[in-house]
mmCIF file of C-alpha atoms and ligand atoms in Angstrom:
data_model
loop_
_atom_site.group_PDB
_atom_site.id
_atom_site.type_symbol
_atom_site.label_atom_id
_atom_site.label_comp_id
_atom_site.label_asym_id
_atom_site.label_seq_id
_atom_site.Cartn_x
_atom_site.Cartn_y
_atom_site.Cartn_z
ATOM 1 C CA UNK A 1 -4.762 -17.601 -17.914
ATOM 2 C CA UNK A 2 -1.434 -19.619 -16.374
ATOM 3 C CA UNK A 3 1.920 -18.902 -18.332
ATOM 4 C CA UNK A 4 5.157 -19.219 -17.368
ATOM 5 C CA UNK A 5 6.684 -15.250 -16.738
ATOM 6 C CA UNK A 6 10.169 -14.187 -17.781
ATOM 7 C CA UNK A 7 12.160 -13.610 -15.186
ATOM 8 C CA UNK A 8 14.541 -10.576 -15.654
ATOM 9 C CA UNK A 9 17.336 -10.027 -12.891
ATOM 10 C CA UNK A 10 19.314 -7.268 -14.589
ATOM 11 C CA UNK A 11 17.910 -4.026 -15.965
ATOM 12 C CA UNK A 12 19.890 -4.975 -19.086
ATOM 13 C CA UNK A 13 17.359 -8.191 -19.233
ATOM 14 C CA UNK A 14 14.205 -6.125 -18.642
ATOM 15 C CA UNK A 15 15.424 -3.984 -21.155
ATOM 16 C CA UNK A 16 15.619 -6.713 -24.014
ATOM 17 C CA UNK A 17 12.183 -8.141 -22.476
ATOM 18 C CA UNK A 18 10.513 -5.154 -23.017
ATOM 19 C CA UNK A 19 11.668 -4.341 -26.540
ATOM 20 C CA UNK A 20 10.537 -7.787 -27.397
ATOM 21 C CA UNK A 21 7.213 -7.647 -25.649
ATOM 22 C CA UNK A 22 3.859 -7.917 -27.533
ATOM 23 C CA UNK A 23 2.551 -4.143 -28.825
ATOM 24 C CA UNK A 24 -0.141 -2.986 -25.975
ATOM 25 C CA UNK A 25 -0.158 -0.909 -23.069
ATOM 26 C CA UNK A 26 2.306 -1.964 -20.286
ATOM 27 C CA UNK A 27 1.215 -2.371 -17.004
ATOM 28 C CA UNK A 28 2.977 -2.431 -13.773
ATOM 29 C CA UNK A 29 2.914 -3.473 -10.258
ATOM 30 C CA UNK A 30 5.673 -2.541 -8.437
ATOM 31 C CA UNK A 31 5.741 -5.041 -5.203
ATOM 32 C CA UNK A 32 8.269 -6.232 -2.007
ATOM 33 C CA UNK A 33 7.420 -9.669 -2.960
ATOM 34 C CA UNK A 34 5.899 -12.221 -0.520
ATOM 35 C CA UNK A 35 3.148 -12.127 -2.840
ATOM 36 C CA UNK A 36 -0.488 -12.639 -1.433
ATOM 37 C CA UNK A 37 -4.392 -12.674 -2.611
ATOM 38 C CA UNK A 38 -4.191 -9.061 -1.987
ATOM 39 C CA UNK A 39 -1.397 -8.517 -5.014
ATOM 40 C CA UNK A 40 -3.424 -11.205 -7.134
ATOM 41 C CA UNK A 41 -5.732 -8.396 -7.334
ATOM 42 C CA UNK A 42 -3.534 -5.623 -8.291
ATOM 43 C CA UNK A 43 -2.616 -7.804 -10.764
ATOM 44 C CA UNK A 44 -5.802 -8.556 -12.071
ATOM 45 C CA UNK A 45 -6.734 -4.935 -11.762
ATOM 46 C CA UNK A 46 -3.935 -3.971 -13.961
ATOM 47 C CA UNK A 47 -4.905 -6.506 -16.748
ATOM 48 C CA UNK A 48 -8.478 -5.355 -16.975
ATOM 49 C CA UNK A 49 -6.974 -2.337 -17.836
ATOM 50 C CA UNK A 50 -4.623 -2.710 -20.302
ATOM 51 C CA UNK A 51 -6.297 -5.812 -22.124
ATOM 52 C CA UNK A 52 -3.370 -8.076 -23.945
ATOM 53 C CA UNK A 53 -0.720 -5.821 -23.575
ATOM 54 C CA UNK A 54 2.222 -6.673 -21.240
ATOM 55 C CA UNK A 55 2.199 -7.200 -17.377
ATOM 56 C CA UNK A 56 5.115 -6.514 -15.753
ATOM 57 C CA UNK A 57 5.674 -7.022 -11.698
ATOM 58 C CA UNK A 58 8.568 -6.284 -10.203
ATOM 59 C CA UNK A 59 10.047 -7.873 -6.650
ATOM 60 C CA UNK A 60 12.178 -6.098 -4.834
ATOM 61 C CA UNK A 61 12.837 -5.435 -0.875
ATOM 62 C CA UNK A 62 13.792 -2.094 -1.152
ATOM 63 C CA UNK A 63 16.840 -0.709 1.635
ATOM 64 C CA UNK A 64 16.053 2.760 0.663
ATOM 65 C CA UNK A 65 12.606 2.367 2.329
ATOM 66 C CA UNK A 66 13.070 0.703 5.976
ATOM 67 C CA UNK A 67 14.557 2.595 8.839
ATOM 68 C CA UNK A 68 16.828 1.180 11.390
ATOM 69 C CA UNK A 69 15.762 -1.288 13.185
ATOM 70 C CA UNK A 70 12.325 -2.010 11.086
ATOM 71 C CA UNK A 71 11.958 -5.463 9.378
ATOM 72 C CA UNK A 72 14.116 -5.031 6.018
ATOM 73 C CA UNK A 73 16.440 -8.479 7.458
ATOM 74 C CA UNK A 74 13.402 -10.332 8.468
ATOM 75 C CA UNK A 75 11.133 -9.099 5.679
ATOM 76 C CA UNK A 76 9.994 -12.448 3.672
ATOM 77 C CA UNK A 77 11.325 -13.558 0.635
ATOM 78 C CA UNK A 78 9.718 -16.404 -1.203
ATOM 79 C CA UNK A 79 10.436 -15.975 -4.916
ATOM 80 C CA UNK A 80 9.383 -19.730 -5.831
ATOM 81 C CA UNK A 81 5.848 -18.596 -4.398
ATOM 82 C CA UNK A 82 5.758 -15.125 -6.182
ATOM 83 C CA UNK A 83 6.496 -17.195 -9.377
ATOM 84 C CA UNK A 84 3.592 -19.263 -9.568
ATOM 85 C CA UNK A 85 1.304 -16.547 -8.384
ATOM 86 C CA UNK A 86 2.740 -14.510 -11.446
ATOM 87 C CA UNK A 87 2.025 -17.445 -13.504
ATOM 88 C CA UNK A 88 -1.132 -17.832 -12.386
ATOM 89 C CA UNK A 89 -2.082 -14.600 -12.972
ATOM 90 C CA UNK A 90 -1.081 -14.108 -16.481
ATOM 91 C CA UNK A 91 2.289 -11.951 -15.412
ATOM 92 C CA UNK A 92 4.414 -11.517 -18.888
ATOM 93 C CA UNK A 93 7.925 -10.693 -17.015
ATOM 94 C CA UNK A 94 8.738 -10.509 -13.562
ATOM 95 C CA UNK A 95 11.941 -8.020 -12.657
ATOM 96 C CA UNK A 96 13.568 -9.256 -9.542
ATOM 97 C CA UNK A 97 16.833 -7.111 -9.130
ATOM 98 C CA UNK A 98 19.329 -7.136 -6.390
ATOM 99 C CA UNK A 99 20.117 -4.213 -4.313
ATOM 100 C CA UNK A 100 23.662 -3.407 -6.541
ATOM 101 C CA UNK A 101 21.502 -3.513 -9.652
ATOM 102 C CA UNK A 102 18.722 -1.068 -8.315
ATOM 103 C CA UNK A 103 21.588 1.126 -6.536
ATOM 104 C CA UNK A 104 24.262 0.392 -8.645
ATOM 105 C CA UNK A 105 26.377 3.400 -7.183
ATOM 106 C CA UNK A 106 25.268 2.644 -3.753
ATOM 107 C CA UNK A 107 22.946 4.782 -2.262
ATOM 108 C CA UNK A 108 21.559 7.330 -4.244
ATOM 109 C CA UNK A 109 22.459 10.982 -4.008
ATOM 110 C CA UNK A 110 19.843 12.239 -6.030
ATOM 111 C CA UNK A 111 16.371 10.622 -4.295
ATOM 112 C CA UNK A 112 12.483 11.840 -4.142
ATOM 113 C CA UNK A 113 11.678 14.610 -1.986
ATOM 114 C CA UNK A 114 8.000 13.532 -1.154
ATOM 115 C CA UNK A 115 6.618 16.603 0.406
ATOM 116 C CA UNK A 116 4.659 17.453 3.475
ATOM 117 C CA UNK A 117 2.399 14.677 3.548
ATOM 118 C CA UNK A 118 5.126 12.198 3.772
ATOM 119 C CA UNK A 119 5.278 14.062 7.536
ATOM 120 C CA UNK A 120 1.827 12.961 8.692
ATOM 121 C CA UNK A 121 0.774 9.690 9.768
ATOM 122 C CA UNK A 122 3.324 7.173 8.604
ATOM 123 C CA UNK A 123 5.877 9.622 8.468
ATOM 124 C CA UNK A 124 5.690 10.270 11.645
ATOM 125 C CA UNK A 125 7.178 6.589 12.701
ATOM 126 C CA UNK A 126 8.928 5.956 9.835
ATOM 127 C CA UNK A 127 11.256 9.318 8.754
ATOM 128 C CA UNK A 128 12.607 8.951 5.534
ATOM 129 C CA UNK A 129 10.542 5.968 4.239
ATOM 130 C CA UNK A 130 8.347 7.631 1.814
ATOM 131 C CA UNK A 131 11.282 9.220 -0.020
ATOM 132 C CA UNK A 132 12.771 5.669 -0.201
ATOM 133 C CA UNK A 133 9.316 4.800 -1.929
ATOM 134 C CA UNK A 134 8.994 7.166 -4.116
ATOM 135 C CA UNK A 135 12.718 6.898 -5.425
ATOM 136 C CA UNK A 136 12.300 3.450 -5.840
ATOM 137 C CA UNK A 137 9.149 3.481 -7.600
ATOM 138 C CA UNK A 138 10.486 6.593 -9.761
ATOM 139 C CA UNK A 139 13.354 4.187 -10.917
ATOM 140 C CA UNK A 140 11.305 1.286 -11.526
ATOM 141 C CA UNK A 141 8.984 3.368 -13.754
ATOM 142 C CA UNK A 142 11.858 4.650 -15.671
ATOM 143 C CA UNK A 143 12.616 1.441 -16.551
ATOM 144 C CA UNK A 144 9.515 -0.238 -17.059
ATOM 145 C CA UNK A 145 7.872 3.218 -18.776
ATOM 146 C CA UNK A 146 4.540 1.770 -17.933
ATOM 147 C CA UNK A 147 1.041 3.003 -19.146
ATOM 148 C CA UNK A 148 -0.731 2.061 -16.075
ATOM 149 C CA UNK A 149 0.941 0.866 -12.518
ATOM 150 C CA UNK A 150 -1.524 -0.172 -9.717
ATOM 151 C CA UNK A 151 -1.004 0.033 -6.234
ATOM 152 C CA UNK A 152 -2.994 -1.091 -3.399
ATOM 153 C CA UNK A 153 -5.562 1.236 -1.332
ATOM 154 C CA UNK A 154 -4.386 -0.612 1.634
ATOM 155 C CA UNK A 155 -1.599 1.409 1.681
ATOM 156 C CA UNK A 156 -3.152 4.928 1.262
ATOM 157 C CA UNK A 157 -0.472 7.434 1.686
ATOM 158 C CA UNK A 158 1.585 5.828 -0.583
ATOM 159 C CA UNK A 159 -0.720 5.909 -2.728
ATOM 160 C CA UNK A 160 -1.635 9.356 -2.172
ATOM 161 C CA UNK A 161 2.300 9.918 -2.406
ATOM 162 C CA UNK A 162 2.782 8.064 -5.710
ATOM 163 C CA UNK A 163 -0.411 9.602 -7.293
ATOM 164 C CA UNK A 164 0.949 13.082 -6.734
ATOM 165 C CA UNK A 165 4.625 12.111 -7.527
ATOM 166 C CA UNK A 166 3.489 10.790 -11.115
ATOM 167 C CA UNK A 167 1.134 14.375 -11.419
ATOM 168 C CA UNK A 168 4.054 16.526 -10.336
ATOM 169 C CA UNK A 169 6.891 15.300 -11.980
ATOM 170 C CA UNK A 170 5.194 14.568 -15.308
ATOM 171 C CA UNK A 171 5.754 10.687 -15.446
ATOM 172 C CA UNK A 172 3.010 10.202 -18.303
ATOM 173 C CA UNK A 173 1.849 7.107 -16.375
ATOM 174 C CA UNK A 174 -1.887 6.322 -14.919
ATOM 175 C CA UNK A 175 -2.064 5.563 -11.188
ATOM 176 C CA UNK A 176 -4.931 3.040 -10.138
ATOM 177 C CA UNK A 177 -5.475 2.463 -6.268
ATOM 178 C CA UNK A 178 -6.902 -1.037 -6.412
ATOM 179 C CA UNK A 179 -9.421 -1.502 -3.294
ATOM 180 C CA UNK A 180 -8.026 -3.719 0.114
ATOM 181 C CA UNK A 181 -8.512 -7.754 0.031
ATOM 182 C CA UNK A 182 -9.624 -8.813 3.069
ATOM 183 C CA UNK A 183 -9.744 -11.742 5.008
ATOM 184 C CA UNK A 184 -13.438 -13.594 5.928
ATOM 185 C CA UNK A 185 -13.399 -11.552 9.475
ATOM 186 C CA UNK A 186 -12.185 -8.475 7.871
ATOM 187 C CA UNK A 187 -8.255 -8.409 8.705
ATOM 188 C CA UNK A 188 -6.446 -6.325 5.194
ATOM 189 C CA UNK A 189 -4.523 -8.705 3.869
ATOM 190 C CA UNK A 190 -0.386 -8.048 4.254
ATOM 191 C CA UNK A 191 2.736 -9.627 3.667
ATOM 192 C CA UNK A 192 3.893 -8.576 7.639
ATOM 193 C CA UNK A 193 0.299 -10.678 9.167
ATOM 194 C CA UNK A 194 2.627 -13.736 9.182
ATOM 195 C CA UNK A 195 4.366 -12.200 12.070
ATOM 196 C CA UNK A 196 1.589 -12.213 13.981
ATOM 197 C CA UNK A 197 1.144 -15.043 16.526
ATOM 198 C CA UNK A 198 -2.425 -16.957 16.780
ATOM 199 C CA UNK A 199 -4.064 -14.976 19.409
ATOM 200 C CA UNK A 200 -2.316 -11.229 18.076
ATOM 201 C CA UNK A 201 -3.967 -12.472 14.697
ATOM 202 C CA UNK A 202 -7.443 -12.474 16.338
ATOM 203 C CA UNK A 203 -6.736 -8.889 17.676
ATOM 204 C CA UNK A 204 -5.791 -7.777 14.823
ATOM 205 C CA UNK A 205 -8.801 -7.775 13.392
ATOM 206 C CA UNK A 206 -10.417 -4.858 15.929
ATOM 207 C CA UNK A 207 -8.514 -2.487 13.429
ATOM 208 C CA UNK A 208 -11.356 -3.199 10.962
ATOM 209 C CA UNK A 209 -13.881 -3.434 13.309
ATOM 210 C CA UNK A 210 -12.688 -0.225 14.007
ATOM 211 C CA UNK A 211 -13.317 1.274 10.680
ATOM 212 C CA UNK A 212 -16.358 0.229 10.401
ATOM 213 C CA UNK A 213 -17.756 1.166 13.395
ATOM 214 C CA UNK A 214 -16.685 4.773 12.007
ATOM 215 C CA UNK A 215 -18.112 4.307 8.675
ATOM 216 C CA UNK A 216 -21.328 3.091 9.774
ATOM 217 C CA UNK A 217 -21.789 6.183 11.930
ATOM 218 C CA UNK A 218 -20.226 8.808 9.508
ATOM 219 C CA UNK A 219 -23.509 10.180 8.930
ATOM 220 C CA UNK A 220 -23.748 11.422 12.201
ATOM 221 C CA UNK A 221 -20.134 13.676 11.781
ATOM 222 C CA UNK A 222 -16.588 13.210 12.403
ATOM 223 C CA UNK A 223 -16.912 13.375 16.459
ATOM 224 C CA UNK A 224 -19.093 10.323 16.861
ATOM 225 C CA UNK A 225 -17.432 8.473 13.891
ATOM 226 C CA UNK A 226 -14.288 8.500 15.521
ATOM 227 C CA UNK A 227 -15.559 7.779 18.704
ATOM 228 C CA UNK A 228 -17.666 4.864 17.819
ATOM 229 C CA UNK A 229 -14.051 3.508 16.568
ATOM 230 C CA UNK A 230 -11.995 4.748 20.097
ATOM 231 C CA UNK A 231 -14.168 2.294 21.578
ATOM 232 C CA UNK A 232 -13.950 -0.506 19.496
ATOM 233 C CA UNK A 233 -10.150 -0.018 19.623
ATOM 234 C CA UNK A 234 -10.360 0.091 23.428
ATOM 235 C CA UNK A 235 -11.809 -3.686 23.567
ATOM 236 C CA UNK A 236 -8.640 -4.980 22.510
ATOM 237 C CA UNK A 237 -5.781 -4.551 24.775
ATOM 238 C CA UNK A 238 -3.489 -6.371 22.855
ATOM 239 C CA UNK A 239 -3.807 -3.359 20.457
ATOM 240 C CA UNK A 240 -1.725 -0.387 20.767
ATOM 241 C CA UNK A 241 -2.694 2.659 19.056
ATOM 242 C CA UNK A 242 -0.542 4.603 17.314
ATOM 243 C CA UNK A 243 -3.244 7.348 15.273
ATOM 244 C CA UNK A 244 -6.944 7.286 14.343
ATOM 245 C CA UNK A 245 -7.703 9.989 11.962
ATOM 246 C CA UNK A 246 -10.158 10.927 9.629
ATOM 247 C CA UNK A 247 -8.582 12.978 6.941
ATOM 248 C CA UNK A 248 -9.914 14.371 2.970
ATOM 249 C CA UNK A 249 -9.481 11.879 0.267
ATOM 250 C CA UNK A 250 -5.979 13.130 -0.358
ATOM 251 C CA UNK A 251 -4.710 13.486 3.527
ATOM 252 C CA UNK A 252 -5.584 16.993 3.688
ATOM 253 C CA UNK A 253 -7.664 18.415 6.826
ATOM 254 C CA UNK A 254 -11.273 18.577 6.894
ATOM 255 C CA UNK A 255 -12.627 21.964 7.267
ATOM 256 C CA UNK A 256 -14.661 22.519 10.910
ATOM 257 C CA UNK A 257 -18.060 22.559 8.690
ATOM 258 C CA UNK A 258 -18.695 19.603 6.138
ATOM 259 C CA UNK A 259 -21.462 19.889 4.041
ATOM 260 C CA UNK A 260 -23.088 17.030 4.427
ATOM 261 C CA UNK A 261 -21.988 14.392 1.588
ATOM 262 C CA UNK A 262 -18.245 15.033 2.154
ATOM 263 C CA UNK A 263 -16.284 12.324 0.937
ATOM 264 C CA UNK A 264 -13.510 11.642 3.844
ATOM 265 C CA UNK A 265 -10.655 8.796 4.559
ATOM 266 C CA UNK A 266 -10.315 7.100 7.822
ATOM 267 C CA UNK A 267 -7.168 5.549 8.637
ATOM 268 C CA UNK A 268 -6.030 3.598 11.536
ATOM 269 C CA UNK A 269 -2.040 2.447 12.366
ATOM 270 C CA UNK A 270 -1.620 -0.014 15.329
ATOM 271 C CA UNK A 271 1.029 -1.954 16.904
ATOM 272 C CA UNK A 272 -0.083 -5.588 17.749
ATOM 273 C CA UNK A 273 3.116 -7.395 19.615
ATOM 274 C CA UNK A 274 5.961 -6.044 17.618
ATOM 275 C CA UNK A 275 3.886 -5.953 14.101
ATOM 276 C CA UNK A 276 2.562 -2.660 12.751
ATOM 277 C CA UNK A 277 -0.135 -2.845 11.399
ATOM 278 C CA UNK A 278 -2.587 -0.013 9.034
ATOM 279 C CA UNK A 279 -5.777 -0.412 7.684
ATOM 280 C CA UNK A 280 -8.319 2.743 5.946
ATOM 281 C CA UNK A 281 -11.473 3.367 4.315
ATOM 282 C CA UNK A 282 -13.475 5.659 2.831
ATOM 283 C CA UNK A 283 -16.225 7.964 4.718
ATOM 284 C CA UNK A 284 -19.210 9.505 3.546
ATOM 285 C CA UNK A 285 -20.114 12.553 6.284
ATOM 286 C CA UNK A 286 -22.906 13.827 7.504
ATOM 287 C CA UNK A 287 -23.629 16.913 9.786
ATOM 288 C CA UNK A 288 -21.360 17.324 12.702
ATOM 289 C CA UNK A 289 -23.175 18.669 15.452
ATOM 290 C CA UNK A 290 -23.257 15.285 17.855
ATOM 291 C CA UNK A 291 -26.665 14.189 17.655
ATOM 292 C CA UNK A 292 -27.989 11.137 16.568
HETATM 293 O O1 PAF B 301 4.008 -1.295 -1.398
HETATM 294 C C1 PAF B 301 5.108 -1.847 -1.621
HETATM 295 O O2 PAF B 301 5.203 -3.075 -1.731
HETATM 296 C C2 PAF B 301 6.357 -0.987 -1.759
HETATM 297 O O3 PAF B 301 6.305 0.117 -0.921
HETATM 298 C C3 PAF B 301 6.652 -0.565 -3.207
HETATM 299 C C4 PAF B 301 5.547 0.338 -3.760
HETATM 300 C C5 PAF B 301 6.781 -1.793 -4.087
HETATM 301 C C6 PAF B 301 7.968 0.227 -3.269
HETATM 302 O O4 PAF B 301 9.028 -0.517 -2.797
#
């Protein structure tokens, strides 16, 4: 399906859009822009699920969510691009707001307090950038009042985050982590891999390597999972390691003992040059005592 998507710059815009809009389900997904193969599938996740009813995709480079001195100057914008992927893909109306129109009042006093696992892993590097996600993402769903949003596994904590957010507050909407696109040698796909010169992009892709060497030894237990990924990680020295963990499906700790059958997460966050990079997937463990 190729059709031309509204474009909506104003929340008064998206308003009128959506009263207008053909009777359905809404769905949302909620991206940065610099649109890739890896959105094209959140948005063609979201339509299988709500059939003909209205796609909506916002693009917007959030403030609220980059720290000083991370990318938010440098982060790309190519809105021509976005709009012919969202045409391609069958997007109804695209909401591209500026900063004054998302914060019209400046910053916000009233945000998202994300709770403790926005102080693991990510939040570890990057304080405060999971309540700027969450806030965000809470405003854009009050104004889109979508059925379904999708969001990408690729980025699991948020998507931990944003599951829970929509559970505690209420929000009446259905979360769907769609599963990571990859390139041919495995690299997640990302709108920050453009920074990354030819010979970091060949590095890069250890981080799946990584992974996989973990996932194909998970029977064996935690310990040699997450060894057989140390020293995958170790062949690339280009790579430096910021954490390798292997977590529950929602971030938690693993208990000492696993029954065997445990369903786990592995997640991996790297630097590569100046480019951060994170990558995860899912586990299946076996006994932990060592042996092969
Ligand atoms: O994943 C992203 O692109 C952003 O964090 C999101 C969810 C659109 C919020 O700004």
């Amino acid at each position: 399906m190729s059709q031309t998507p509204v474009l909506a710059s104003s929340r008064a815009e998206l308003a009128t859009l959506l009263a207008d809009a053909r009777p359905g389900p809404v769905g949302m997904v909620p991206t940065m822009g610099a649109l890739h193969d890896g959105h094209a599938s959140l948005l063609r996740t979201a339509r299988d699920r709500i059939g003909d009813g209205p796609l909506v995709t916002s693009i917007f480079v959030n403030p609220l969510q980059f720290g000083a001195g991370e990318d938010l100057d440098r982060y790309p914008r190519t809105l021509d691009d976005d709009l012919d992927l969202c045409a391609r893909e069958g997007v109804d109306i695209v909401f591209a707001p500026s900063v004054d129109e998302v914060y019209p009042g400046g910053p916000p006093q009233v945000t998202v307090h994300p709770g403790p696992v926005a102080e693991i892993l990510e939040g570890k590097t990057r304080p405060g950038h999971f309540r700027g996600v969450l806030t965000v993402v809470a405003k854009l769903f009050g104004l889109v009042r979508p059925d379904v949003a999708v969001f990408g596994q690729k980025d699991y904590q948020q998507l931990v985050l944003i599951r829970r957010m929509a559970l505690d507050l209420n929000m009446g909407v259905e979360i769907v982590g769609a599963e990571t696109v990859r390139e041919e040698d495995g690299l997640a796909l990302s709108s920050r891999n453009r920074y990354l010169d030819p010979e970091q992009r060949v590095a890069a892709t250890v981080l799946n390597r990584a992974l996989r060497a973990a996932q194909e030894n998970a029977s064996y237990g935690v310990d040699v999972a997450l060894d057989e990924a140390r020293a995958e990680l170790r062949t690339e020295h280009e790579v430096n390691l910021d954490y390798l963990v292997v977590t529950d499906p929602d971030l938690g700790e693993l208990p000492e003992e696993v029954p065997p059958g445990t369903e786990a997460r592995i997640l991996v966050a790297a630097r590569v040059g100046t480019t951060r990079l994170i990558d995860n997937l899912p586990l299946v463990l076996g006994r932990n005592d060592g042996e092969r």
